[in-house]
XYZ file of C-alpha atoms in Angstrom:
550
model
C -10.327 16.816 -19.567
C -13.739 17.326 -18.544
C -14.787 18.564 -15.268
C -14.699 15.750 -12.644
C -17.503 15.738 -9.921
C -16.888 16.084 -6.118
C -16.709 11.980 -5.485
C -15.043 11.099 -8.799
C -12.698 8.633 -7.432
C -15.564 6.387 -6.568
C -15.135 5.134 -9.651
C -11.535 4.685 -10.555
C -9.367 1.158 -10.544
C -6.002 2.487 -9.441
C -2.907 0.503 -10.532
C -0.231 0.750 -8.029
C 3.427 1.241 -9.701
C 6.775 0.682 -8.009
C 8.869 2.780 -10.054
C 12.186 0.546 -9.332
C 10.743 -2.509 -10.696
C 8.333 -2.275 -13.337
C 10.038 -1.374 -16.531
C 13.575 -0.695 -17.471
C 13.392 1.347 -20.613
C 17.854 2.650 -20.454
C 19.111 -0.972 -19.439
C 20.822 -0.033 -16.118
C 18.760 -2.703 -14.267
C 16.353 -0.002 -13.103
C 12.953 0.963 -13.707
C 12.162 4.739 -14.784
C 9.812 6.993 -15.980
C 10.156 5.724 -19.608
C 9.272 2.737 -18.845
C 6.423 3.306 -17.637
C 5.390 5.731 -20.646
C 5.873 2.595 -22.622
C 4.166 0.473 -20.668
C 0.915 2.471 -20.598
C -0.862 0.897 -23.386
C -0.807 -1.970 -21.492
C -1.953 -0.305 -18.768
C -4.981 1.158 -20.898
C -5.679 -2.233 -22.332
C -5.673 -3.967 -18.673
C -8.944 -1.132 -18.352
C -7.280 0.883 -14.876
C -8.164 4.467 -15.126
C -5.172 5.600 -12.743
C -2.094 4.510 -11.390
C -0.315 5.477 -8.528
C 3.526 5.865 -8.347
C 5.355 4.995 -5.779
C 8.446 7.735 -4.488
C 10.328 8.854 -7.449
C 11.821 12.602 -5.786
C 15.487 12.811 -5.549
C 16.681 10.249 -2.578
C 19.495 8.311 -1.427
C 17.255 5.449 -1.532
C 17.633 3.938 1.692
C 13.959 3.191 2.215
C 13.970 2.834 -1.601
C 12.510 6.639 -1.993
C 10.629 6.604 1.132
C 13.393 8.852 2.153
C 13.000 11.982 -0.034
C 16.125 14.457 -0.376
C 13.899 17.106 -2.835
C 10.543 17.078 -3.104
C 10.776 19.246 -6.616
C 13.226 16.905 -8.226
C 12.834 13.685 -10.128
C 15.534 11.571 -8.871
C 18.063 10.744 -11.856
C 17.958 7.033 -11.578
C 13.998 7.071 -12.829
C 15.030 10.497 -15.078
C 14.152 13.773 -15.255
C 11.255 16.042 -14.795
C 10.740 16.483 -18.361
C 10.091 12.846 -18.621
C 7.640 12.810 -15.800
C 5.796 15.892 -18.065
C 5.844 13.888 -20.579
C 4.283 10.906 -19.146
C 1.632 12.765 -17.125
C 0.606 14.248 -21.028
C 0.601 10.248 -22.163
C -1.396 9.149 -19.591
C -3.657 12.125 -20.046
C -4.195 11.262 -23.877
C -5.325 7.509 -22.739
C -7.850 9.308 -19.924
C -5.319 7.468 -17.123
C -4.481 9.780 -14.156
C -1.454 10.176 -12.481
C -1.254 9.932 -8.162
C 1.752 10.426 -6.457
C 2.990 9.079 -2.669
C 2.808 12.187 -0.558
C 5.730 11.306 2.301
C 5.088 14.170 4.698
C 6.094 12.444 8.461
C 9.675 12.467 7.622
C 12.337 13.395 5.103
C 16.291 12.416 3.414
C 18.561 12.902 6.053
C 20.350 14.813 3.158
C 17.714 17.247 2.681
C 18.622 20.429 2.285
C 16.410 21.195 5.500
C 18.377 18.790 7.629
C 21.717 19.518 6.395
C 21.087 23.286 7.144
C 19.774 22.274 10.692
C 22.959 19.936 11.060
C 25.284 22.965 10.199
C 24.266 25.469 12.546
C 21.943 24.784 15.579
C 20.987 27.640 15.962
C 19.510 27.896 11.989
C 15.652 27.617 11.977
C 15.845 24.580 10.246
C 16.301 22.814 13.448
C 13.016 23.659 14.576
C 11.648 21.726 11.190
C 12.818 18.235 12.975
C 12.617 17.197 16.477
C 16.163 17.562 18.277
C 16.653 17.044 22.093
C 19.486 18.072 23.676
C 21.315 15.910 26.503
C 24.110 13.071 27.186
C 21.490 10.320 26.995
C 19.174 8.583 25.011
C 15.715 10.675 25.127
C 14.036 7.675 25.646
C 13.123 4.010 24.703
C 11.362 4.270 21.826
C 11.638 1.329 18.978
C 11.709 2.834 15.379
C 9.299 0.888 13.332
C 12.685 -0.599 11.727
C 14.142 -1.464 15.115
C 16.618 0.089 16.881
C 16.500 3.397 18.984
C 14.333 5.836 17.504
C 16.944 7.990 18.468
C 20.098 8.752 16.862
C 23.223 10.885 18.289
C 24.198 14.542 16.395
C 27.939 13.821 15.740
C 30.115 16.178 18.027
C 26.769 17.404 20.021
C 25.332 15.957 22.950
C 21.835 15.997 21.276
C 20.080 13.444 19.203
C 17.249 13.427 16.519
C 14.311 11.850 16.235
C 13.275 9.021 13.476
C 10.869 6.815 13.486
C 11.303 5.047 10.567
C 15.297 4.576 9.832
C 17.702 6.557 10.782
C 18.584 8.487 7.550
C 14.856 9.335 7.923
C 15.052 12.346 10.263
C 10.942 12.721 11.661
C 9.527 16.436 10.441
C 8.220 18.721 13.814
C 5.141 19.340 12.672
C 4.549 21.554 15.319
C 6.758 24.165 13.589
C 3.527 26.001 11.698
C 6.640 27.452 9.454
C 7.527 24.075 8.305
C 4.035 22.766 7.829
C 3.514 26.082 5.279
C 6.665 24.952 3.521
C 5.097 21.192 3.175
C 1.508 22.542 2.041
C 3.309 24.978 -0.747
C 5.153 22.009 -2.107
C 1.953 19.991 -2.628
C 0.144 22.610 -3.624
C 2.527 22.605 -6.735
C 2.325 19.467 -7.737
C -1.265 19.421 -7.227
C -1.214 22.680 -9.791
C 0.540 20.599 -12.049
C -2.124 18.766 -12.740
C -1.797 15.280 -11.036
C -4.487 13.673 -9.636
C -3.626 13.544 -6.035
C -1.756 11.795 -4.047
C -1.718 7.959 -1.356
C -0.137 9.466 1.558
C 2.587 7.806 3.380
C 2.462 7.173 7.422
C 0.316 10.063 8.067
C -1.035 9.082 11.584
C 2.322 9.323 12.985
C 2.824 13.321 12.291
C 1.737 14.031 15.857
C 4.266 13.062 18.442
C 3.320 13.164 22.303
C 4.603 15.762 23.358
C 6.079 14.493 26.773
C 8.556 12.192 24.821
C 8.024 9.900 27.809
C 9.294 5.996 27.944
C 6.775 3.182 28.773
C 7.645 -0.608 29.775
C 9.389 -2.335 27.769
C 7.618 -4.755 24.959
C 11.042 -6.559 23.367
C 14.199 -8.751 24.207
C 16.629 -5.112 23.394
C 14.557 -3.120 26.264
C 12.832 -1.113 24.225
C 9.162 -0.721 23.361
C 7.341 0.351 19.828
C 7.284 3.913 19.408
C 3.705 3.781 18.022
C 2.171 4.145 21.542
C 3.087 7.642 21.663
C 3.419 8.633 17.946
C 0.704 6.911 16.070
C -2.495 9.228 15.502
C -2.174 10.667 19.149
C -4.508 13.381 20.049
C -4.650 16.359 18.453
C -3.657 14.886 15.156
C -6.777 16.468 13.864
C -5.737 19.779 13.984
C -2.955 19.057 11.830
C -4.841 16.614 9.343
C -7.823 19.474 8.844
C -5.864 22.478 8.006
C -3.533 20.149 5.645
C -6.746 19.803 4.192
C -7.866 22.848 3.799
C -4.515 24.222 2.625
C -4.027 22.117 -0.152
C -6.433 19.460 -1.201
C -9.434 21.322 -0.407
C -7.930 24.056 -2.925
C -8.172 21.150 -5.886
C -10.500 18.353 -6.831
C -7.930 15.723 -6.341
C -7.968 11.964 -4.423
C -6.127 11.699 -1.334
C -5.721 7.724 -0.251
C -4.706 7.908 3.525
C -1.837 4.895 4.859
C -3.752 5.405 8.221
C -2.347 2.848 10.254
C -3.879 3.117 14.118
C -6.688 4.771 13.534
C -9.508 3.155 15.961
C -12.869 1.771 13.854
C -14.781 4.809 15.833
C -12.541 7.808 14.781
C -13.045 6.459 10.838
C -16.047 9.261 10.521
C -13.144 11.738 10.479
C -10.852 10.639 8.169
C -13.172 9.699 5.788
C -16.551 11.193 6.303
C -18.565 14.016 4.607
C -16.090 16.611 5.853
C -12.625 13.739 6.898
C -9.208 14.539 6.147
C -9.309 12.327 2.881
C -11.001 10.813 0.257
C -10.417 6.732 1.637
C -7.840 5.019 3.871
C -6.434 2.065 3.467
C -7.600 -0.743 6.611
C -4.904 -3.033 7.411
C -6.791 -5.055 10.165
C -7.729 -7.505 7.657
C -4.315 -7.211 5.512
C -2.380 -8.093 8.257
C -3.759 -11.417 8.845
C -0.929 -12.945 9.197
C 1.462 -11.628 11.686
C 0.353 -9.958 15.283
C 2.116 -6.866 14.617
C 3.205 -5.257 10.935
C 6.448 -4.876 12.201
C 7.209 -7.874 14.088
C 7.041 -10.827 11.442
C 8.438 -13.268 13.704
C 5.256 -13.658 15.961
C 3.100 -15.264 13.156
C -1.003 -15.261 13.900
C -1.249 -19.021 12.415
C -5.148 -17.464 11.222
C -8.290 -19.012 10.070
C -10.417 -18.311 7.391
C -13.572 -17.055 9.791
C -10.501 -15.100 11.154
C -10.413 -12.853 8.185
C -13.978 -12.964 6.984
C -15.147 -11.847 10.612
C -12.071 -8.597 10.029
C -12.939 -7.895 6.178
C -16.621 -7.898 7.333
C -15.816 -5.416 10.141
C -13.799 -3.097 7.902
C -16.428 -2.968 4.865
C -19.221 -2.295 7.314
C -17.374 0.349 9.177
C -16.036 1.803 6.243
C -20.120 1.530 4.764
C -21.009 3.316 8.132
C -18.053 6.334 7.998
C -17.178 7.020 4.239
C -15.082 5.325 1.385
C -12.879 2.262 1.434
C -9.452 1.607 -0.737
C -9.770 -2.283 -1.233
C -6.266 -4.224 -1.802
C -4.974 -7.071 -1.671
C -1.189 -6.265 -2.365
C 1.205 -3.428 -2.341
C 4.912 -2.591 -2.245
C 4.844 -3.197 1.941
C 3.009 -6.451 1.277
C 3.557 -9.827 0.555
C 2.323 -11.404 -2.956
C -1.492 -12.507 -0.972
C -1.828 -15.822 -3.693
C 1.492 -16.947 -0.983
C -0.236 -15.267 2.046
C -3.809 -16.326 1.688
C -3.603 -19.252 0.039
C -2.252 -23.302 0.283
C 0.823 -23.775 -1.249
C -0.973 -26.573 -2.499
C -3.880 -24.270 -4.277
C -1.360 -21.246 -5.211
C -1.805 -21.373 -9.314
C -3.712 -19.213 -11.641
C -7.375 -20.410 -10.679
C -6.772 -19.211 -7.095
C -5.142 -15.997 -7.648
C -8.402 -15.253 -9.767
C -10.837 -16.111 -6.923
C -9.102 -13.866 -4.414
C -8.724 -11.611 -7.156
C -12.831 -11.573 -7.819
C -13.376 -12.041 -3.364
C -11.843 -8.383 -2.850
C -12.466 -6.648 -6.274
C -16.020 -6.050 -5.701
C -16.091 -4.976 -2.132
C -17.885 -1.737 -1.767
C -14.605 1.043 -2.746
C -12.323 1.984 -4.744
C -10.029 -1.291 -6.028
C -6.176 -1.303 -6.171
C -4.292 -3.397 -8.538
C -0.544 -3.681 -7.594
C 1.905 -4.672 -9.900
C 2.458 -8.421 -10.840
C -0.793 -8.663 -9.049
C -2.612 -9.473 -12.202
C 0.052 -12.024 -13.448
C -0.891 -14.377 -9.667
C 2.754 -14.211 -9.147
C 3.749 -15.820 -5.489
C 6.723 -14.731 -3.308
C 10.284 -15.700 -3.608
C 12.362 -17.702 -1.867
C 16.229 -16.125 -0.861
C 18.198 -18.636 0.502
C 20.350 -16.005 2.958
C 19.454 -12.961 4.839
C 22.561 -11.370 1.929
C 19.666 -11.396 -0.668
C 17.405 -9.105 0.569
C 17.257 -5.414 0.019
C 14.575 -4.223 1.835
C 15.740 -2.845 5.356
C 12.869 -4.093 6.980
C 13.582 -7.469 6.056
C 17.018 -7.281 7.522
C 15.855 -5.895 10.301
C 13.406 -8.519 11.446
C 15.721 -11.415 10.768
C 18.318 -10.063 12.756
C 15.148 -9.042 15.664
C 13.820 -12.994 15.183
C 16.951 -14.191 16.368
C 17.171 -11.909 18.872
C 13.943 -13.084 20.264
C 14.695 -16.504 20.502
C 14.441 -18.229 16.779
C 17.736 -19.879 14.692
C 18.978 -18.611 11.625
C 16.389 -20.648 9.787
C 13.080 -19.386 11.197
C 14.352 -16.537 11.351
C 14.759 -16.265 7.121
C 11.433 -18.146 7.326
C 9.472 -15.615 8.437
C 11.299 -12.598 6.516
C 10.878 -14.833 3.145
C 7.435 -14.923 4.070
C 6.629 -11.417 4.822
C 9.252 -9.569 3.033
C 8.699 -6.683 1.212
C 11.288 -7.704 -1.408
C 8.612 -10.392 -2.633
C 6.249 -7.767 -4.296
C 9.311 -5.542 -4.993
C 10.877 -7.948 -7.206
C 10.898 -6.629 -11.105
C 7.404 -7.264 -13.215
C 8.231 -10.300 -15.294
C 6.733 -8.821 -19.305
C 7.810 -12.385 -20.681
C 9.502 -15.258 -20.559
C 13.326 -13.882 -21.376
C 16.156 -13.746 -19.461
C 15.477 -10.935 -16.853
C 12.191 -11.399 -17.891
C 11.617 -8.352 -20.267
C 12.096 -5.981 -17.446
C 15.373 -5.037 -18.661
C 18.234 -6.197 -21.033
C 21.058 -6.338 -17.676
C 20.978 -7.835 -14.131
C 18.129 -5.906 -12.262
C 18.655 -4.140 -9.271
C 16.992 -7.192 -7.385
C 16.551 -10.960 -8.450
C 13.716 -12.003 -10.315
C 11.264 -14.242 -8.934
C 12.182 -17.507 -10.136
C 8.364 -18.268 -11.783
C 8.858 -15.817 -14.230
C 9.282 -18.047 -17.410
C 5.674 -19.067 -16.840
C 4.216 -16.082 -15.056
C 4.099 -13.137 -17.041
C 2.514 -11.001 -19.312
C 2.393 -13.268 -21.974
C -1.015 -15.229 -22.565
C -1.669 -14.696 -19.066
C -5.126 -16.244 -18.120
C -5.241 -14.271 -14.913
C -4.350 -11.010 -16.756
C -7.658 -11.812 -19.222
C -9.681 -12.069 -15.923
C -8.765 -8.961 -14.593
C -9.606 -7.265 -18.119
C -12.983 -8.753 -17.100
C -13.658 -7.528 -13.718
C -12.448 -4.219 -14.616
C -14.718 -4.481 -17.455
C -17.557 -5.684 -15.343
C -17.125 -2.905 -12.581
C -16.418 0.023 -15.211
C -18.725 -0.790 -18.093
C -21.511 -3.412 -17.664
C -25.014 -3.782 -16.911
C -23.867 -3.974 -13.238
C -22.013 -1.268 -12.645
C -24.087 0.743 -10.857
C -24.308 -2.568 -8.021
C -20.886 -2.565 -8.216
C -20.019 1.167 -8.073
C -22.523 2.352 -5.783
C -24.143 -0.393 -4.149
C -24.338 -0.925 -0.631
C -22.155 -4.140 0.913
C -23.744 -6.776 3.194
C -22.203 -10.257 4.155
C -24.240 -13.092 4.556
C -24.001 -15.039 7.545
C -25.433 -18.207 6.866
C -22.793 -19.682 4.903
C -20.280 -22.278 5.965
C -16.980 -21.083 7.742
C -14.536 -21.273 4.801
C -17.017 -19.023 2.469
C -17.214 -15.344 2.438
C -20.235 -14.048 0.898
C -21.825 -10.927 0.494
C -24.333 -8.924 -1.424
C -24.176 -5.491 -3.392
C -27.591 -3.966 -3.724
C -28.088 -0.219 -5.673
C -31.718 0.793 -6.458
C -33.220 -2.375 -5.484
C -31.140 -4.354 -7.817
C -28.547 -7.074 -6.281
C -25.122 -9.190 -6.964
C -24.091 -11.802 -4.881
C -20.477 -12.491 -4.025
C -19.145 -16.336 -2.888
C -15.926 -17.461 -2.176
C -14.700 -20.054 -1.094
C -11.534 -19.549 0.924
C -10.374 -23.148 2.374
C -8.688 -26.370 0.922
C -12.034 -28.755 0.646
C -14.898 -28.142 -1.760
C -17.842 -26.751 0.402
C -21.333 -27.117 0.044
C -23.570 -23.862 -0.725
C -27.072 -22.903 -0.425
C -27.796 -19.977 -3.043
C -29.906 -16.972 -1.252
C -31.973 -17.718 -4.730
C -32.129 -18.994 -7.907
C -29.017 -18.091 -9.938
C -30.310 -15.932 -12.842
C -27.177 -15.026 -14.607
C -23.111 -15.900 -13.570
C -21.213 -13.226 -14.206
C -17.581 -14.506 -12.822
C -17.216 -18.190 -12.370
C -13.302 -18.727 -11.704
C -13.120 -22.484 -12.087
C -15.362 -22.795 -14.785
C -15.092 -20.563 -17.770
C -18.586 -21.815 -19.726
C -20.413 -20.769 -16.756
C -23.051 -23.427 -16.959
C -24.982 -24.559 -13.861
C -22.488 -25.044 -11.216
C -24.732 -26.597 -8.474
C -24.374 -26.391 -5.072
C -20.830 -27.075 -4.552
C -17.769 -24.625 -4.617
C -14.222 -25.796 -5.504
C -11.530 -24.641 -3.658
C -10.600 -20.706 -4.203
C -13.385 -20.631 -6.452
C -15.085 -17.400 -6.446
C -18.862 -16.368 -8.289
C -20.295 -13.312 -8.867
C -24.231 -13.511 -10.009
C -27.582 -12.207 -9.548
């Protein structure tokens, strides 16, 4: 492979992959590293020049690998390391690089770390998580799953800390012992030749260090523990010599889940010298709830709503360093059910927010089943789900107030079981994904939305092909971003300008056609999503119809 320069990533599509759910190549109703080998020419063919896996180390799957037992071993239900090898040499061959999820805030409660500091308090190993010794609860903190943050050591009076669920024991990264064990472990992955790594709640590493309680925020008395966890002061420290110990040491992409992090602090995460390549913004992603971990108290948003926050974000981001554009991911709902009328939600629509966010100034993300305009599902019973999240903000909802119904209303609506559902290849029974049940229902549009003749498959092939390998790809790449103001409420619009040169972006986001006035004469329409002839459209835009021209 040839040498890759400082800022290579600028130019990569990245295809996110949940392992669990995108190709079952044994017929156990599981996805695995074989499937995805033989999935890659359609990968290649699609035109993404990366893809990034979601957990697939050894892991009790409680928070479906986000609770990692070994960080050197493939976990046997996606096979074995020699399979990953091989796949990372595939990929290779078809110029497609490999990105891994880096979950460093936490690990398994049956890694070998915590079972050693379980066993013996006095083992070093207990200073690698954060134990506190006493009769009562250390304090009020919510885990972001709900619950006590806290959870008792059987036969000690001492309890552990986890933010996240409790077989997800929080790492003390305080311990400059453990953090030299973490940075070693990357470092060999990193020498094995993948690409880098998306890294997984990494502004909640630093804890306060006074472990105090605050007022309560919820009906069970206790209040979010992201007050005094989430990119605190003195994260930095941390963030910089992870940095320098690892990444620094290798040309690689790091992709940041930096939830928290304040609009004025993004100069150091992703500036000249920030702790990563891009960070994902999830002011504008989470549109549609008040807090990303309380679905029940719904935001009921407008259109302006989101333009004014993706505005904000891209001109930040234009201001600090590099963005990571998505629409979708594996904590996400499917956004053709979030940002669009159930009246509207078909293949035309999924292509014009599919062309609104793809060419935003940054690096664009593809998630799986993204490029099919699949929708969420609808489970009929809280029994359904697997996703512990989901169960734990139905049981929350009613706890707040709402019946059984609204309750499963707003999980069905947020879930992240709706993008983890398994990628529908064709029409079959199980949809291609595998031969036997899968380990979660299929969404139930998956006779007609799949892989097969897929219109909205064809149109990503073209923006991909449009960003990567046109006559504008050095707008699209490299341009600056600005949005245009002078448009009516339900349009987003904005221009990409490199070297004097410009594209113009419109979409129109609401329910009613909406009249346009072009900033000048069209010259040439390079996406048209409601019209593929691309004649003279005039001045009106359908509904979720998106144009790209200059």
């Amino acid at each position: 492979m040839q040498e890759l320069k400082k800022d290579w990533w600028k130019k990569e599509v990245i295809y996110q992959i949940y392992p669990k759910s995108f190709n079952d190549s044994n017929e156990d109703g599981i996805g695995d590293l074989e499937g995805i080998r033989q999935k890659l020419p359609y990968l290649s063919d699609l035109g993404v020049t990366m893809i990034w896996i979601c957990p697939i180390f050894k892991s009790p799957m409680h928070d479906n690998g986000y609770d990692i037992a070994d960080y050197e071993d493939i976990d046997p239900q996606f096979g074995t390391m020699d399979d990953f090898d091989l796949l990372l040499n595939e990929a290779t061959k078809l110029d497609i690089k490999i990105i891994l999820d880096l979950v460093v805030n936490h690990t398994s409660d049956e890694h070998e770390w915590f079972q050693k500091a379980l066993a013996d308090k006095n083992s070093k190993y207990r200073d690698y998580y954060i134990f506190k010794e006493g009769k009562e609860v250390p304090n009020n903190w919510r885990s972001q799953f709900g619950g006590s943050a806290w959870e008792k050591v059987d036969n000690e009076d001492a309890y552990y800390l986890h933010l996240f669920g409790k077989e997800q024991p929080d790492l003390n990264w305080e311990n400059p012992e453990l953090r030299q064990e973490i940075y070693q472990m990357i470092n060999r992955w990193l020498a094995k030749g993948i690409a880098g790594f998306r890294i997984d709640s990494i502004t909640f590493i630093k804890k306060d260090q006074d472990f105090a309680s605050l007022p309560a925020d919820g009906a069970d008395g206790l209040v979010s523990c992201k007050h005094k966890t989430r990119n605190r002061p003195g994260i930095g420290r941390f963030l910089n010599e992870l940095k320098k110990e690892t990444f620094e040491k290798y040309n690689c992409v790091t992709i940041g889940e930096a939830s928290g992090v304040n609009y004025e602090d993004y100069e150091e995460f992703i500036g000249e010298d920030g702790y990563f390549s891009m960070i994902f913004d999830f002011h504008y992603a989470d549109i549609d709830v008040e807090s990303g971990t309380d679905w029940f108290k719904r935001s009921h948003w407008q259109v302006r709503d989101f333009k004014e926050l993706l505005a904000q974000s891209q001109e930040t981001i234009q201001q600090a360093g590099w963005a990571a554009n998505f629409i979708e991911n594996h904590d996400q709902p499917r956004a053709l059910s979030k940002l669009v009328h159930p009246d509207f939600q078909n293949a035309r629509s999924a292509c014009g927010i599919g062309a609104l966010y793809f060419f935003l100034r940054g690096t664009p993300f593809v998630y799986q089943g993204q490029e099919l305009g699949m929708i969420n599902a609808e489970r009929r019973n809280i029994e359904e789900f697997d996703d512990i999240s989901s169960i734990d903000n139905y049981y929350r909802g009613m706890e707040e107030g709402y019946s059984k119904e609204e309750a499963l209303h707003f999980v069905n609506l947020r879930s992240r079981d709706n993008t983890r559902s398994p990628m529908p290849w064709n029409n079959e029974k199980y949809g291609g994904f595998s031969q036997v049940q899968p380990w979660l229902e299929m969404t139930e549009e998956y006779p007609t939305t799949n892989t097969q003749g897929s219109e909205v498959i064809a149109f990503y092939q073209k923006m991909i092909a449009l960003r990567q390998t046109s006559e504008i790809s050095q707008i699209l790449i490299h341009g600056t971003i600005e949005f245009l103001s002078n448009v009516a409420e339900n349009v987003i619009a904005y221009v990409r300008e490199y070297n004097g040169e410009r594209v113009y972006s419109f979409t129109n986001l609401g329910t009613d056609e909406e009249e346009v006035i072009w900033p000048k004469d069209i010259e040439q329409i390079f996406v048209n999503t409601h019209n593929n002839k691309n004649q003279d459209i005039g001045n009106i835009l359908s509904p979720y119809q998106s144009i790209l021209f200059k």
